[in-house]
Amino acid sequence: MSLIDNINKAFDHRIRLGIMSILMVNDYADFNMLKELLGATDGNLASHTKALEKVEYIVVEKQFIGRKPNTRYSASKLGKMEFKKHINALEKLIGK
Amino acid sequence: MESNKYLEDISEIKNMMSRSSRFISLSGLSGVMAGVYALIGAFLAKLKLQAIANIDWHDLSGEDPIKIETGLIMDLFVIAMGVMVMAIATGIVLTMYKAHNSGEKIWNISSQRLVINFLIPLVTGGLFCIILYQNGFSSLISSTTLIFYGLACVNASKYTLGDVRYMGMAFIILGLISTQFVGYGLYFWALGFGLCHIVYGALMYFKYDRK
């Protein structure tokens, strides 16, 4: 098995990489916080969160704050594990 | 080169991790200014105390000593409040300026977390000082402000630039030492809130702001 196998395709985009980085150090983040930090448009961010949700790396929670709908994201156990593997692989590749 | 892309990825990960969990627009210069205000405040307080010391207590000629004492306490309270308001206002303005330049919002989740975690030990310390005064332990108030301010900085450092942690520790140590030198509270206070702020503020300014 070569090192490149640990490079996860799911994280192979700046926005998805950013979403995971944020969720690794925060218990959760809502849509607006992600949008603000990543400087992404609504549609763009939504499609990337959907992709991460599909592979079950993040958990999506929809709720209401007052009357406003609010979407909260957090990293799943699987997502955290895979992201750590991904970081390790990146570091090894750079080290070479 | 492929490995350049990986390097970029790693730095993007680091950047996002720190930007999303820490408020990094805190201005070092605001620390320096807070120190300057504190030294001015300490100097004014010293003048007030000297004026009291020069009163001839045997010949008060109708003046009420209790009135003089409450007057002094009020004066010192006003000076302390003035220093605090000026320091906070300057801090907010300079931080807003820095946040604006780096594209960070001043009131976001990171700064809210920073303020809340800073205020918990600080407000506790403030209330405890009132309790000390209530029970006649006024001599310990300056040590207590130093210690609790230090604890507030250590606690808040997890949510902003890590250097704040070491400044907090310096305050705690200074506060504990000052408990052994009753009557020199004002000097320790000037050393902490004045000098410590200026030194750490300048260090942070040169480390982060001047880029």
Coordinates of C-alpha atoms in Angstrom, one line a residue:
Chain A
M1 CA 0.0 0.0 0.0
S2 CA 1.5 3.3 -1.0
L3 CA 1.3 6.6 0.9
I4 CA -1.0 8.1 -1.7
D5 CA -3.7 5.6 -0.7
N6 CA -4.2 7.5 2.6
I7 CA -4.9 10.7 0.7
N8 CA -8.6 11.0 0.9
K9 CA -10.4 12.2 -2.2
A10 CA -13.3 13.5 -0.1
F11 CA -10.9 16.2 1.3
D12 CA -9.4 17.1 -2.0
H13 CA -10.9 20.5 -2.2
R14 CA -10.1 23.7 -0.4
I15 CA -13.7 24.2 1.0
R16 CA -14.1 20.6 2.2
L17 CA -10.6 20.7 3.7
G18 CA -11.6 24.0 5.5
I19 CA -14.9 22.6 6.7
M20 CA -13.2 19.6 8.3
S21 CA -10.4 21.7 9.8
I22 CA -13.0 24.0 11.5
L23 CA -15.0 21.0 12.8
M24 CA -11.9 19.3 14.2
V25 CA -11.3 22.1 16.7
N26 CA -14.9 23.3 17.3
D27 CA -17.6 21.1 18.8
Y28 CA -19.9 22.4 16.1
A29 CA -20.3 25.3 13.6
D30 CA -23.4 26.7 11.9
F31 CA -23.8 27.5 8.3
N32 CA -23.1 31.2 8.6
M33 CA -19.9 30.6 10.6
L34 CA -18.6 28.3 8.0
K35 CA -19.6 30.7 5.2
E36 CA -17.9 33.6 6.9
L37 CA -14.6 31.7 7.6
L38 CA -14.4 30.0 4.2
G39 CA -15.6 32.9 2.2
A40 CA -17.9 30.7 0.2
T41 CA -21.2 31.3 -1.4
D42 CA -24.4 29.6 -0.1
G43 CA -24.7 27.2 -3.0
N44 CA -21.1 26.3 -3.1
L45 CA -20.9 25.6 0.7
A46 CA -24.2 23.7 0.6
S47 CA -22.9 21.3 -2.1
H48 CA -19.7 20.7 -0.2
T49 CA -21.4 20.0 3.1
K50 CA -23.8 17.7 1.3
A51 CA -20.8 15.7 -0.1
L52 CA -19.3 15.3 3.4
E53 CA -22.6 14.4 4.8
K54 CA -23.1 11.7 2.2
V55 CA -19.9 9.9 3.2
E56 CA -20.9 10.4 6.9
Y57 CA -17.9 12.5 7.8
I58 CA -20.1 15.2 9.3
V59 CA -23.4 15.3 11.1
V60 CA -26.0 17.8 10.2
E61 CA -28.5 19.0 12.7
K62 CA -31.4 21.3 11.7
Q63 CA -33.1 23.3 14.4
F64 CA -34.9 26.6 15.0
I65 CA -33.5 29.5 16.9
G66 CA -36.6 31.4 17.6
R67 CA -38.3 31.4 14.2
K68 CA -35.1 31.2 12.1
P69 CA -34.0 27.9 10.8
N70 CA -30.4 27.1 11.8
T71 CA -28.2 24.3 10.5
R72 CA -25.5 23.1 12.7
Y73 CA -22.6 20.9 11.6
S74 CA -20.3 18.7 13.6
A75 CA -17.6 16.2 12.7
S76 CA -18.5 12.5 13.1
K77 CA -16.2 10.0 14.7
L78 CA -15.5 8.5 11.3
G79 CA -14.8 11.9 9.8
K80 CA -12.3 12.9 12.5
M81 CA -10.5 9.6 12.1
E82 CA -10.3 9.9 8.3
F83 CA -9.2 13.5 8.6
K84 CA -6.4 12.6 10.9
K85 CA -5.3 9.9 8.5
H86 CA -5.4 12.5 5.7
I87 CA -3.3 15.0 7.7
N88 CA -0.7 12.2 8.5
A89 CA -0.5 11.3 4.9
L90 CA 0.0 14.9 3.8
E91 CA 2.7 15.4 6.3
K92 CA 4.5 12.2 5.2
L93 CA 4.3 13.3 1.6
I94 CA 5.8 16.7 2.4
G95 CA 8.5 15.1 4.5
K96 CA 9.7 13.1 1.5
Chain B
M1 CA 4.9 20.1 -8.1
E2 CA 2.5 17.8 -6.2
S3 CA 4.1 18.3 -2.9
N4 CA 3.6 22.1 -3.1
K5 CA -0.2 21.4 -3.2
Y6 CA 0.1 19.2 -0.1
L7 CA 2.1 22.0 1.7
E8 CA -0.6 24.5 0.8
D9 CA -3.3 22.1 2.1
I10 CA -1.5 21.7 5.4
S11 CA -1.1 25.5 5.9
E12 CA -4.8 25.9 5.0
I13 CA -5.7 23.4 7.7
K14 CA -3.6 25.1 10.3
N15 CA -5.0 28.5 9.3
M16 CA -8.6 27.4 9.5
M17 CA -8.1 25.6 12.8
S18 CA -6.6 28.7 14.5
R19 CA -9.0 31.2 12.8
S20 CA -12.1 29.3 13.7
S21 CA -11.1 28.7 17.4
R22 CA -9.1 31.7 18.3
F23 CA -9.7 35.5 18.0
I24 CA -6.4 36.6 16.6
S25 CA -7.1 40.2 15.8
L26 CA -6.4 41.2 19.4
S27 CA -4.1 44.3 19.1
G28 CA -0.8 44.3 20.9
L29 CA -0.8 48.0 20.8
S30 CA -3.9 48.1 23.0
G31 CA -1.9 46.3 25.7
V32 CA 0.8 49.0 25.5
M33 CA -1.9 51.7 25.8
A34 CA -3.6 50.0 28.7
G35 CA -0.2 50.0 30.4
V36 CA 0.3 53.7 29.8
Y37 CA -3.1 54.5 31.2
A38 CA -2.5 52.4 34.2
L39 CA 0.8 54.2 35.0
I40 CA -0.9 57.6 34.7
G41 CA -3.7 56.3 37.0
A42 CA -1.1 55.0 39.5
F43 CA 0.7 58.3 39.4
L44 CA -2.6 60.3 40.1
A45 CA -3.4 57.8 42.9
K46 CA 0.0 58.4 44.4
L47 CA -0.6 62.2 44.4
K48 CA -3.9 61.7 46.1
L49 CA -2.3 59.5 48.8
Q50 CA 0.5 61.9 49.4
A51 CA -2.0 64.8 49.8
I52 CA -3.7 62.8 52.5
A53 CA -0.4 61.9 54.2
N54 CA 0.4 65.6 54.4
I55 CA -2.8 66.4 56.4
D56 CA -2.0 67.4 60.0
W57 CA -4.3 64.9 61.8
H58 CA -3.9 66.8 65.1
D59 CA -5.4 70.0 63.7
L60 CA -8.2 69.0 61.4
S61 CA -10.1 72.2 62.5
G62 CA -13.6 71.0 61.9
E63 CA -12.9 68.5 59.1
D64 CA -14.3 65.1 59.5
P65 CA -11.6 62.4 59.2
I66 CA -14.2 59.8 58.0
K67 CA -15.2 62.2 55.3
I68 CA -11.6 62.6 54.2
E69 CA -11.2 58.8 54.0
T70 CA -14.4 58.2 52.0
G71 CA -13.4 61.1 49.8
L72 CA -10.0 59.4 49.2
I73 CA -11.7 56.0 48.4
M74 CA -14.1 57.7 46.0
D75 CA -11.2 59.5 44.3
L76 CA -9.2 56.3 43.9
F77 CA -12.3 54.5 42.6
V78 CA -12.9 57.2 40.0
I79 CA -9.3 57.0 38.9
A80 CA -9.5 53.2 38.6
M81 CA -12.7 53.3 36.6
G82 CA -11.2 56.0 34.3
V83 CA -8.2 53.8 33.6
M84 CA -10.4 50.8 32.9
V85 CA -12.8 52.6 30.6
M86 CA -10.0 54.3 28.6
A87 CA -8.1 51.0 28.3
I88 CA -11.2 49.0 27.2
A89 CA -12.2 51.7 24.7
T90 CA -8.7 52.0 23.2
G91 CA -8.5 48.2 23.1
I92 CA -11.8 47.9 21.2
V93 CA -10.9 50.6 18.7
L94 CA -7.4 49.2 17.9
T95 CA -8.8 45.7 17.7
M96 CA -11.6 46.8 15.4
Y97 CA -8.9 48.4 13.2
K98 CA -6.8 45.3 13.1
A99 CA -9.8 43.0 12.5
H100 CA -10.9 45.3 9.6
N101 CA -7.4 45.0 8.0
S102 CA -7.2 41.3 8.3
G103 CA -10.9 40.7 7.2
E104 CA -12.0 39.2 10.5
K105 CA -15.3 40.2 12.0
I106 CA -14.9 41.8 15.5
W107 CA -18.1 40.2 16.9
N108 CA -18.0 36.6 15.9
I109 CA -18.1 33.3 17.8
S110 CA -14.4 33.4 18.6
S111 CA -14.5 36.9 20.1
Q112 CA -17.6 36.1 22.0
R113 CA -16.0 33.0 23.5
L114 CA -12.9 35.1 24.3
V115 CA -14.9 37.8 26.1
I116 CA -17.0 35.3 28.1
N117 CA -14.0 33.3 29.3
F118 CA -12.1 36.4 30.2
L119 CA -15.0 37.8 32.2
I120 CA -15.8 34.8 34.3
P121 CA -12.7 35.0 36.5
L122 CA -12.6 38.8 36.2
V123 CA -16.1 39.4 37.5
T124 CA -15.6 36.9 40.2
G125 CA -12.4 38.8 41.3
G126 CA -14.3 42.1 41.2
L127 CA -17.0 40.8 43.4
F128 CA -14.5 39.2 45.7
C129 CA -12.7 42.6 46.1
I130 CA -16.0 44.2 47.2
I131 CA -16.4 41.4 49.7
L132 CA -12.8 42.1 51.0
Y133 CA -13.6 45.8 51.4
Q134 CA -16.8 44.9 53.2
N135 CA -14.9 42.8 55.7
G136 CA -12.1 45.3 56.2
F137 CA -9.4 43.5 54.2
S138 CA -8.8 46.4 51.9
S139 CA -5.0 45.8 52.1
L140 CA -5.5 42.7 50.0
I141 CA -7.5 44.3 47.2
S142 CA -4.6 45.2 44.9
S143 CA -3.1 41.7 45.2
T144 CA -6.6 40.2 44.5
T145 CA -7.1 42.4 41.4
L146 CA -3.7 41.2 40.0
I147 CA -4.3 37.6 40.8
F148 CA -7.8 37.4 39.3
Y149 CA -6.8 39.5 36.2
G150 CA -4.0 37.0 35.7
L151 CA -6.4 34.1 36.0
A152 CA -8.7 35.8 33.5
C153 CA -5.8 36.1 31.0
V154 CA -4.7 32.5 31.4
N155 CA -8.3 31.4 30.9
A156 CA -8.9 33.6 27.9
S157 CA -5.5 32.6 26.2
K158 CA -7.1 29.4 24.9
Y159 CA -9.3 31.6 22.7
T160 CA -6.8 34.2 21.4
L161 CA -3.0 34.6 20.9
G162 CA -1.3 32.1 23.1
D163 CA 1.1 34.7 24.5
V164 CA -1.6 36.1 26.7
R165 CA -1.2 33.0 28.9
Y166 CA 2.4 34.0 29.9
M167 CA 1.2 37.5 30.7
G168 CA -1.5 36.1 32.9
M169 CA 1.1 33.9 34.7
A170 CA 3.2 37.0 35.3
F171 CA 0.2 38.8 36.9
I172 CA -0.6 35.8 39.1
I173 CA 3.0 35.6 40.4
L174 CA 3.2 39.3 41.0
G175 CA -0.1 39.3 42.8
L176 CA 1.0 36.4 45.1
I177 CA 4.3 38.2 45.9
S178 CA 2.5 41.4 46.6
T179 CA 0.4 39.8 49.4
Q180 CA 3.7 39.7 51.4
F181 CA 4.3 43.4 51.0
V182 CA 1.2 45.1 52.5
G183 CA 1.2 48.8 52.0
Y184 CA 3.1 48.6 48.7
G185 CA 0.0 47.6 46.7
L186 CA 0.1 50.6 44.4
Y187 CA 3.7 49.9 43.3
F188 CA 2.8 46.2 42.5
W189 CA -0.3 47.4 40.8
A190 CA 1.8 49.8 38.6
L191 CA 4.3 47.1 37.9
G192 CA 1.6 44.7 36.8
F193 CA -1.0 46.7 35.0
G194 CA 1.5 49.3 33.9
L195 CA 4.8 47.6 33.1
C196 CA 3.6 44.0 32.3
H197 CA 1.0 45.3 29.9
I198 CA 3.5 47.5 28.1
V199 CA 6.1 44.7 27.9
Y200 CA 3.8 42.0 26.7
G201 CA 1.8 44.4 24.5
A202 CA 5.0 45.5 22.8
L203 CA 6.2 41.9 22.4
M204 CA 2.9 40.9 20.8
Y205 CA 2.9 44.0 18.6
F206 CA 6.3 43.2 17.1
K207 CA 5.4 39.5 16.8
Y208 CA 2.0 39.7 15.1
D209 CA 1.0 43.3 14.2
R210 CA 3.9 44.5 12.3
K211 CA 3.7 42.4 9.2

